[in-house]
Amino acid sequence: MYSQVLCPEKGEPVTSLVERGDNITVTQAIELLRLMHSFAPSLNLEVSNWVSSKLDRKLRYQLEDPFSVISGTLPRWAVTLPKVCPFLFSLKTRKMLMKYTAFGPSFAVHWTQEHKVGSFLKRRATVQTELNAQTDPRKMQELSQELSNIEEHVVRSNYWLGTLQSTLVRLEKGEEFLRQADVAMGFLANASKLMEVQFEGETGFGVAVTQSFYVEVAQALQDRSVNSSIPMWVEDDDSGTGQQHLLCRKGLLLKPLPPGPQRDQVVHRFRFLGRLMGQALREGFIVPLPLADEFFALLLDEPLGPSNLPKPGHGVAGELLGALNEFLEDLALNEPQGPEERQAWRRAQADKSDFGERFLTASDRPDASPQEPMSFNEYTQLVGLCFLETGLSGAELCPEGDSIAVTADNVTRFVEEAANFWFNTGVREQVNAFRAGLNDVFPFNALKAFTRTELREMFCGEDRIDWDEQALLNHIHPTGGLTEKSPSYKFLVAVLLELGQAERSRFLDFVSSCPRLPPGGIAKFHVDVFPDTSASRQAFPRSRACANQLYLPPYTSKEELQAKLVEAMHSSAGHHEQRVRDQ
């Protein structure tokens, strides 16, 4: 008989991994740990304080046994405890467990091999590239010998069983791209094969092109015109600036929708997105959609409420909802206890002329009086605030909501109904569809060992692109004759340090076909820098994104390299198929 442990976060029982009897003490200890962890935020305890180094090491040891991993015979505790008490294990170990157990035997073999001999496979690709470009007979002999040694090491490894089969998918960029991608994901969801992508009219293929496919889908789904016809995301506040893509400072929020044909289209697209992101995670790619944390909170069934509504400054439609919730929170700090006294006090506060100054930004104020003092009552009457999705527009929150004005007496009800629509009734079907899409690729339960923030990083990559000089020296490797003392290498490091966030994103896209860092940040990224000895100083840098390789002509100054590199980054379309940059 298994004990039932109450999950404090969700208020529902979950099956403990230990049996009653001799292990009652262990069961109770786990229950106590879960209860303590639920109060961790109020105790100001660090996340790292919860990780058990002994349990973490023991689980890593279990995962080192390839036969147990591939045959699916890991001990019950090893696959259950990380889901029941994920805080006891490091993120690195939980990721390893997921890779080895969530995607089926074929991918278990693939990821076990990648963990054991992946560094040799990457070195093999680099050596092969150097060998192809080499003209010196002596150097060619040395590289050939190294390549032979690597091949022998890989083949003789106890962990090498062979390469996972792959399916080549040919797609055409343009109006039919998303439809073709949808069909491809439906076909591949249940297949235990890697996906290789090739675009019509382009010659590139391999890992970089496949990563580029995920980038292309992410960009297409952020396109304003695409989102206008099939509204997956809440609109941002830059819709009139001419920007092609949605750029929300808070991240993309699910667009709440009432039942109807439009929501059915959106639900189908979220099923596709779930399959797409599941396929990417299974193969070690990222889908660089800037999804908000709230998306993954909904995915994990974590409760969201009025405090999660958009606030002024988030850069999305509906910011007024957050402003009204802040107004209510401020009222709750000092309002009297009695219902009659509370109602009278609220009405008095609603007439105070500091509402606009305290809770609204300049963009939220009516154009007629941006600087004038304004009370809550004056503002709601002036803008016609009523029971609609954003207070000003959108779906009705209740029958005849467009004719029910928001007042000091019903503003609490309005905010609560808005939160319910934004995070429950208006998005439930979309979240269920996304979860079903993931389930088409691998069991969704495998993600319960991770927090919303960890999932966001695993699926979408790092938000900011942070690096310093030492990080660049550690992960931008000079090779093929270049050294750390080579002038062009020093120029490159200096230029990369000066790049802003947007240009860093372009650089990553240029050398890896993905504009974001992988999960783990710069520590999980590398670029090999080669001299382009056949090029003149007038030539542009070029890259081989499938192997994260950059080739630099013999520039004589930092300014010269910077100008040529920036132009190359802006002019790169796909995989180094150059086009003229828009002036």
XYZ file of C-alpha atoms in Angstrom:
583
model
C 0.000 0.000 0.000
C 1.391 3.401 -0.946
C 0.967 6.441 1.250
C -0.730 9.587 0.000
C 1.298 12.786 0.321
C -0.603 16.063 0.232
C 0.794 18.459 -2.330
C 0.768 21.882 -0.589
C 1.008 23.796 -3.856
C -2.088 22.253 -5.432
C -3.954 20.841 -2.458
C -4.208 17.373 -3.991
C -2.755 14.040 -2.851
C 0.096 12.456 -4.778
C 1.315 8.876 -4.432
C 4.473 8.551 -2.400
C 7.263 6.439 -3.804
C 7.843 4.494 -0.584
C 5.662 1.783 0.872
C 4.079 1.829 4.275
C 5.675 -0.475 6.825
C 9.395 -0.316 7.505
C 9.666 2.933 5.530
C 7.080 4.977 7.410
C 9.836 7.244 8.721
C 11.086 7.910 5.198
C 7.547 8.603 4.015
C 6.936 11.057 6.805
C 10.284 12.742 6.167
C 9.339 13.298 2.523
C 5.940 14.657 3.528
C 7.637 17.046 5.955
C 10.145 18.188 3.339
C 7.352 18.952 0.871
C 5.468 20.901 3.522
C 8.570 22.886 4.494
C 9.384 23.612 0.874
C 5.906 25.023 0.319
C 6.755 27.689 2.919
C 10.266 28.274 1.569
C 9.532 31.719 0.050
C 8.347 33.085 3.387
C 11.426 31.627 5.095
C 13.781 33.315 2.577
C 15.617 30.063 1.912
C 17.905 29.750 -1.114
C 16.988 27.193 -3.799
C 20.430 25.594 -3.547
C 19.891 24.949 0.159
C 17.302 22.311 -0.686
C 19.480 20.204 -2.988
C 20.645 16.982 -1.345
C 24.171 16.360 -2.600
C 23.974 12.682 -1.578
C 20.674 12.032 -3.345
C 21.812 14.023 -6.367
C 25.029 12.043 -6.593
C 23.178 8.750 -6.093
C 20.774 9.534 -8.939
C 23.656 10.534 -11.229
C 25.311 7.218 -10.372
C 22.139 5.343 -11.323
C 22.021 7.194 -14.648
C 25.602 6.149 -15.407
C 24.360 2.589 -15.941
C 23.388 2.580 -19.647
C 21.629 -0.798 -19.482
C 19.258 0.314 -16.722
C 18.566 3.547 -18.594
C 17.971 2.007 -22.018
C 15.947 -0.938 -20.725
C 13.803 1.289 -18.512
C 14.676 -0.604 -15.334
C 15.853 2.264 -13.156
C 14.769 1.958 -9.510
C 11.310 3.315 -8.789
C 12.652 6.051 -6.516
C 14.948 7.342 -9.286
C 12.062 8.181 -11.627
C 9.499 9.207 -8.984
C 11.271 11.184 -6.259
C 12.537 13.901 -8.665
C 8.889 14.562 -9.634
C 7.561 14.454 -6.073
C 10.448 16.479 -4.583
C 12.333 18.072 -7.492
C 13.939 20.602 -5.150
C 16.147 17.809 -3.731
C 18.024 17.449 -7.041
C 20.106 19.835 -9.124
C 18.748 21.128 -12.409
C 21.566 19.383 -14.305
C 20.631 15.998 -12.848
C 16.909 16.471 -13.487
C 17.618 17.390 -17.108
C 19.749 14.271 -17.495
C 16.982 12.125 -16.023
C 14.464 13.573 -18.455
C 16.709 12.990 -21.480
C 17.354 9.383 -20.445
C 13.806 8.393 -19.511
C 11.184 10.619 -21.168
C 11.751 10.137 -24.896
C 11.865 6.362 -25.336
C 14.695 3.796 -25.730
C 16.060 5.174 -29.021
C 16.569 8.648 -27.626
C 17.862 7.190 -24.353
C 20.642 5.582 -26.406
C 21.167 8.813 -28.333
C 21.532 10.993 -25.244
C 23.644 8.430 -23.370
C 26.064 8.389 -26.301
C 25.987 12.177 -26.530
C 26.899 12.435 -22.850
C 29.792 9.980 -23.132
C 31.300 10.627 -26.561
C 29.654 13.898 -27.631
C 32.846 15.910 -27.164
C 34.692 13.539 -29.517
C 31.945 13.846 -32.137
C 32.169 17.647 -32.011
C 35.953 17.496 -32.292
C 35.585 15.126 -35.251
C 33.468 17.717 -37.068
C 36.033 20.441 -36.382
C 38.971 18.299 -37.516
C 37.135 17.289 -40.677
C 36.528 20.957 -41.516
C 40.179 21.817 -40.948
C 41.254 18.851 -43.058
C 39.020 19.881 -45.953
C 40.513 23.381 -45.972
C 44.128 22.309 -45.467
C 46.755 22.405 -48.260
C 49.905 21.665 -46.256
C 50.699 17.908 -46.714
C 52.277 17.604 -43.279
C 49.326 19.243 -41.567
C 46.928 17.093 -43.597
C 48.691 13.974 -42.353
C 48.469 15.138 -38.737
C 44.758 15.924 -39.039
C 44.037 12.632 -40.797
C 45.758 10.752 -37.980
C 43.786 12.675 -35.354
C 40.556 11.961 -37.227
C 41.413 8.262 -37.341
C 42.144 8.231 -33.588
C 38.819 9.898 -32.835
C 36.929 7.420 -35.025
C 38.622 4.509 -33.289
C 37.864 5.918 -29.840
C 34.188 6.420 -30.682
C 33.704 3.032 -32.306
C 35.471 1.176 -29.489
C 33.540 3.001 -26.776
C 31.213 0.785 -24.732
C 28.586 3.487 -25.091
C 28.564 3.681 -28.892
C 25.705 1.732 -30.473
C 25.247 3.725 -33.665
C 23.576 6.852 -34.974
C 19.876 7.485 -34.476
C 17.930 7.398 -37.735
C 16.718 10.718 -39.111
C 13.924 11.910 -41.382
C 14.575 14.646 -43.940
C 11.803 17.244 -44.111
C 11.737 19.686 -47.019
C 9.891 22.945 -46.419
C 9.229 26.084 -48.396
C 9.449 29.484 -46.749
C 6.515 31.773 -47.401
C 2.766 31.726 -46.931
C 2.551 27.915 -46.699
C 5.431 27.559 -44.232
C 3.393 27.192 -41.017
C 0.936 24.781 -42.654
C 3.799 22.610 -43.915
C 5.466 22.715 -40.499
C 2.167 21.645 -38.902
C 1.924 18.635 -41.224
C 5.548 17.688 -40.529
C 5.064 17.817 -36.760
C 1.977 15.641 -36.982
C 3.942 13.075 -38.951
C 7.022 13.068 -36.693
C 5.401 13.331 -33.261
C 5.305 9.570 -32.613
C 8.420 8.699 -34.618
C 11.580 7.846 -32.693
C 13.753 9.598 -35.258
C 15.733 12.784 -35.513
C 14.448 15.479 -37.848
C 16.619 17.084 -40.494
C 15.263 20.102 -42.349
C 16.079 21.445 -45.775
C 14.495 24.564 -47.247
C 13.472 24.708 -50.891
C 15.918 26.812 -52.898
C 18.680 26.500 -50.278
C 21.535 24.038 -50.253
C 22.250 23.884 -46.525
C 21.224 21.020 -44.256
C 22.253 19.603 -40.910
C 21.972 20.680 -37.287
C 22.167 24.412 -37.999
C 19.414 24.293 -40.614
C 17.177 22.318 -38.249
C 17.742 24.907 -35.520
C 17.015 27.587 -38.098
C 13.670 25.876 -38.776
C 12.650 26.404 -35.150
C 13.777 30.022 -35.362
C 11.697 30.542 -38.516
C 8.593 29.079 -36.849
C 9.097 31.256 -33.766
C 9.361 34.365 -35.910
C 6.309 33.393 -37.970
C 4.210 32.899 -34.838
C 5.245 36.372 -33.602
C 4.309 38.023 -36.875
C 1.613 40.653 -36.323
C -0.398 39.696 -39.394
C -0.306 35.997 -38.484
C -1.350 36.747 -34.910
C -4.119 39.023 -36.165
C -5.759 36.196 -38.118
C -5.104 33.459 -35.536
C -4.650 35.362 -32.223
C -2.429 33.212 -30.039
C -0.852 36.108 -28.121
C -1.958 39.322 -26.431
C -1.087 42.314 -28.611
C 1.805 44.537 -27.522
C 1.706 48.318 -27.222
C 3.886 48.904 -30.321
C 1.299 47.917 -32.915
C 1.505 51.324 -34.579
C 5.290 51.522 -34.887
C 5.603 49.440 -38.046
C 7.433 46.577 -36.310
C 6.706 43.264 -38.009
C 6.851 41.118 -34.885
C 5.251 41.293 -31.448
C 7.808 42.565 -28.945
C 6.387 42.373 -25.416
C 8.711 43.403 -22.595
C 6.999 40.960 -20.245
C 6.985 38.179 -22.805
C 4.193 36.673 -24.879
C 0.954 36.131 -22.955
C -1.805 33.783 -24.060
C -4.648 35.662 -25.703
C -7.876 34.816 -23.818
C -10.706 33.983 -26.203
C -14.419 33.165 -25.905
C -15.773 29.979 -27.534
C -16.119 30.129 -31.303
C -14.516 29.260 -34.649
C -11.568 31.589 -34.058
C -10.694 29.888 -30.777
C -10.917 26.502 -32.515
C -8.251 27.660 -34.989
C -6.073 28.900 -32.145
C -6.485 25.625 -30.233
C -5.318 23.669 -33.296
C -2.261 25.898 -33.594
C -1.375 25.372 -29.933
C -1.530 21.609 -30.513
C 1.008 22.173 -33.299
C 3.152 24.373 -31.057
C 3.147 21.702 -28.350
C 4.350 19.088 -30.838
C 6.954 21.485 -32.204
C 8.404 22.393 -28.803
C 8.278 18.776 -27.688
C 10.205 17.713 -30.794
C 12.757 20.483 -30.207
C 13.277 19.537 -26.552
C 13.616 15.854 -27.433
C 16.388 16.596 -29.950
C 18.210 19.272 -27.951
C 17.038 22.386 -29.843
C 15.279 25.503 -28.570
C 12.302 27.411 -29.952
C 13.194 31.074 -29.296
C 9.679 32.309 -28.551
C 9.822 34.903 -25.737
C 7.020 33.274 -23.743
C 6.077 34.830 -20.410
C 6.508 32.869 -17.178
C 2.722 32.833 -16.840
C 2.488 30.539 -19.880
C 4.487 27.835 -18.125
C 2.675 28.429 -14.838
C -0.575 27.630 -16.659
C 1.077 24.593 -18.225
C 1.976 23.298 -14.751
C -1.518 24.067 -13.377
C -0.137 26.674 -11.002
C -2.832 29.117 -9.879
C -2.693 32.641 -11.313
C -4.813 35.558 -10.156
C -5.267 39.327 -10.278
C -1.646 39.976 -9.250
C -0.516 38.309 -12.501
C -2.524 40.605 -14.785
C -0.495 42.927 -17.054
C 0.706 46.057 -15.284
C 1.679 49.468 -16.648
C 5.088 49.148 -18.246
C 4.760 45.506 -19.319
C 4.201 46.583 -22.902
C 1.025 44.584 -23.618
C -2.667 45.309 -24.043
C -4.607 45.104 -20.797
C -2.143 46.971 -18.570
C -5.073 48.870 -17.057
C -6.194 45.625 -15.388
C -2.991 45.474 -13.365
C -3.319 49.152 -12.468
C -6.814 48.538 -11.107
C -5.599 45.560 -9.092
C -2.840 47.705 -7.590
C -5.495 50.287 -6.742
C -7.492 47.576 -4.934
C -4.424 46.305 -3.080
C -3.708 49.848 -1.932
C -7.281 50.242 -0.712
C -7.100 46.956 1.194
C -4.208 48.229 3.331
C -6.282 50.820 5.177
C -9.966 50.138 4.573
C -12.234 49.645 7.621
C -13.661 46.253 8.562
C -17.404 46.859 8.499
C -19.128 46.396 5.113
C -21.012 49.699 5.227
C -17.995 51.662 6.427
C -15.831 49.942 3.786
C -18.218 50.854 0.983
C -18.383 54.497 2.042
C -14.622 54.677 2.466
C -14.016 53.200 -1.000
C -16.340 55.677 -2.629
C -14.461 58.501 -0.919
C -11.123 57.113 -2.123
C -12.498 56.810 -5.655
C -13.077 60.571 -5.652
C -9.491 61.446 -4.670
C -7.658 63.144 -7.514
C -4.361 61.189 -7.196
C -5.484 58.035 -8.993
C -3.906 58.971 -12.326
C -0.642 60.080 -10.768
C -0.254 56.950 -8.623
C -1.499 54.141 -10.836
C -1.382 55.186 -14.496
C 1.407 55.818 -16.962
C 1.317 58.620 -19.517
C 0.172 56.193 -22.224
C -2.803 55.095 -20.106
C -4.108 58.631 -19.647
C -6.605 60.138 -22.066
C -4.933 62.368 -24.659
C -7.096 65.306 -23.655
C -5.622 65.677 -20.192
C -2.304 63.800 -19.814
C -1.044 65.917 -16.914
C -4.266 66.828 -15.112
C -5.067 65.347 -11.674
C -7.650 62.608 -12.082
C -9.685 60.470 -9.697
C -10.742 56.871 -10.212
C -14.314 57.937 -10.922
C -13.251 60.620 -13.392
C -10.988 58.213 -15.249
C -13.466 55.332 -15.517
C -16.191 57.651 -16.794
C -13.888 59.392 -19.243
C -12.626 56.181 -20.896
C -15.905 54.261 -20.567
C -14.502 51.432 -18.476
C -16.820 48.400 -18.522
C -16.833 44.611 -18.107
C -14.758 43.776 -21.167
C -11.555 41.773 -21.587
C -9.230 44.760 -21.096
C -11.811 47.078 -19.564
C -11.881 49.046 -22.811
C -12.229 46.378 -25.515
C -12.317 42.671 -26.204
C -14.663 39.886 -25.163
C -17.406 40.446 -22.610
C -16.592 39.161 -19.126
C -20.280 38.563 -18.392
C -23.589 38.831 -20.273
C -24.048 42.402 -21.545
C -20.638 43.274 -20.085
C -20.185 46.115 -22.558
C -23.054 47.971 -20.888
C -21.959 47.446 -17.258
C -19.779 50.346 -16.102
C -16.932 49.714 -13.663
C -17.409 51.644 -10.423
C -15.904 51.744 -6.965
C -18.618 49.308 -5.851
C -17.958 46.613 -8.473
C -14.274 47.096 -9.374
C -13.273 44.101 -7.196
C -15.701 41.873 -9.070
C -14.439 43.261 -12.380
C -10.769 42.493 -11.618
C -11.616 38.998 -10.377
C -13.671 38.202 -13.482
C -10.925 39.598 -15.713
C -8.324 37.396 -14.002
C -10.587 34.369 -14.338
C -10.994 35.022 -18.067
C -7.291 35.757 -18.692
C -5.966 32.755 -16.758
C -8.777 30.223 -16.734
C -11.866 30.179 -18.948
C -10.313 32.163 -21.812
C -7.110 30.110 -22.105
C -7.949 26.669 -20.735
C -8.510 25.073 -24.140
C -5.276 26.541 -25.537
C -3.232 25.217 -22.611
C -4.851 21.781 -22.859
C -4.073 21.693 -26.581
C -0.426 22.627 -25.999
C -0.145 19.966 -23.307
C -1.725 17.399 -25.664
C 0.802 18.354 -28.335
C 3.647 17.691 -25.903
C 2.038 14.374 -24.981
C 2.115 13.410 -28.645
C 5.917 13.526 -28.438
C 6.674 12.454 -24.857
C 4.771 12.071 -21.550
C 3.949 15.498 -20.177
C 4.507 14.214 -16.619
C 8.246 14.287 -17.320
C 8.096 18.091 -17.017
C 6.723 18.062 -13.481
C 10.269 17.861 -12.157
C 10.896 21.454 -13.284
C 9.743 24.921 -12.282
C 8.095 27.361 -14.652
C 11.325 29.364 -14.966
C 13.372 26.240 -15.679
C 10.913 25.143 -18.374
C 11.015 28.555 -19.998
C 14.790 28.352 -20.277
C 14.757 24.733 -21.503
C 12.179 25.352 -24.218
C 12.966 28.933 -25.243
C 16.604 29.521 -24.301
C 18.156 32.370 -22.356
C 16.481 35.785 -22.472
C 19.500 38.024 -22.050
C 22.782 37.464 -23.813
C 25.368 38.135 -21.150
C 29.091 37.658 -21.557
C 32.290 39.274 -20.341
C 35.846 39.105 -21.641
C 36.778 35.981 -19.712
C 33.639 34.165 -20.863
C 34.426 35.009 -24.485
C 38.023 33.856 -24.090
C 36.732 30.586 -22.617
C 34.100 29.877 -25.268
C 35.303 31.608 -28.460
C 38.175 29.301 -29.439
C 40.929 30.329 -31.901
C 41.986 27.416 -34.101
C 43.332 26.557 -37.547
C 46.428 28.674 -36.984
C 44.855 31.445 -34.896
C 45.886 31.861 -31.262
C 44.745 34.077 -28.416
C 47.564 36.466 -29.379
C 46.464 36.751 -33.017
C 45.364 40.343 -33.834
C 42.128 39.329 -35.599
C 41.096 37.168 -32.625
C 41.752 40.036 -30.205
C 39.770 42.391 -32.465
C 36.840 39.944 -32.472
C 36.700 39.675 -28.669
C 36.828 43.462 -28.344
C 34.013 43.916 -30.874
C 31.795 41.284 -29.226
C 32.193 42.964 -25.843
C 30.855 46.234 -27.267
C 27.778 44.759 -28.969
C 24.349 45.578 -27.572
C 21.664 42.957 -26.921
C 20.167 43.160 -30.426
C 23.563 42.824 -32.131
C 24.596 39.976 -29.848
C 21.428 38.197 -30.911
C 22.364 38.727 -34.572
C 25.864 37.393 -33.942
C 24.500 34.228 -32.345
C 22.143 33.754 -35.272
C 25.043 34.256 -37.695
C 27.289 31.618 -36.122
C 24.713 29.120 -34.795
C 21.398 29.802 -36.608
C 19.719 30.650 -33.293
C 19.421 34.201 -31.893
C 19.408 33.055 -28.264
C 21.893 31.334 -26.010
C 21.128 27.685 -25.202
C 19.892 26.736 -21.719
C 22.789 27.350 -19.353
C 23.831 30.571 -21.059
C 27.291 31.311 -22.416
C 28.691 28.337 -20.467
C 26.889 26.008 -22.899
C 27.979 27.857 -26.029
C 31.126 27.690 -28.141
C 32.481 29.057 -31.416
C 35.628 27.961 -33.235
C 37.341 30.875 -35.016
C 39.412 30.115 -38.120
C 41.548 32.375 -40.299
C 40.138 32.794 -43.806
C 43.491 32.719 -45.570
C 41.983 32.741 -49.064
C 40.100 36.007 -48.474
C 41.280 39.602 -48.757
C 40.725 42.391 -46.232
C 37.773 43.578 -48.330
C 35.950 40.259 -47.835
C 33.286 39.659 -45.179
C 33.494 37.168 -42.319
C 31.661 33.933 -43.062
C 30.386 31.170 -40.842
C 29.552 27.483 -40.839
C 26.638 27.439 -38.440
C 26.198 23.652 -38.329
C 29.551 23.429 -36.506
C 29.561 26.876 -34.805
C 32.538 28.026 -36.858
C 33.514 31.586 -37.825
C 36.071 32.445 -40.530
C 37.857 35.814 -40.350
C 39.744 37.522 -43.211
C 43.079 39.155 -42.242
C 41.737 42.476 -40.941
C 44.293 44.961 -39.617
C 42.135 46.907 -37.152
C 39.215 46.445 -34.789
C 37.190 49.041 -36.698
C 37.687 47.182 -39.957
C 36.555 43.873 -38.433
C 33.597 45.532 -36.713
C 32.277 47.123 -39.908
C 32.599 43.933 -41.932
C 31.180 41.676 -39.198
C 28.125 43.867 -38.585
C 27.419 44.035 -42.318
C 27.805 40.246 -42.628
C 25.440 39.651 -39.693
C 22.784 41.934 -41.144
C 23.137 40.503 -44.650
C 23.011 36.842 -43.712
C 19.804 35.067 -44.765
C 19.470 31.483 -43.653
C 22.799 29.782 -43.801
C 25.223 32.298 -45.220
C 23.239 32.879 -48.383
C 23.939 36.579 -48.603
C 21.438 39.260 -49.499
C 21.697 43.037 -49.647
C 20.698 44.626 -46.372
C 17.744 47.005 -46.457
C 18.975 50.592 -46.389
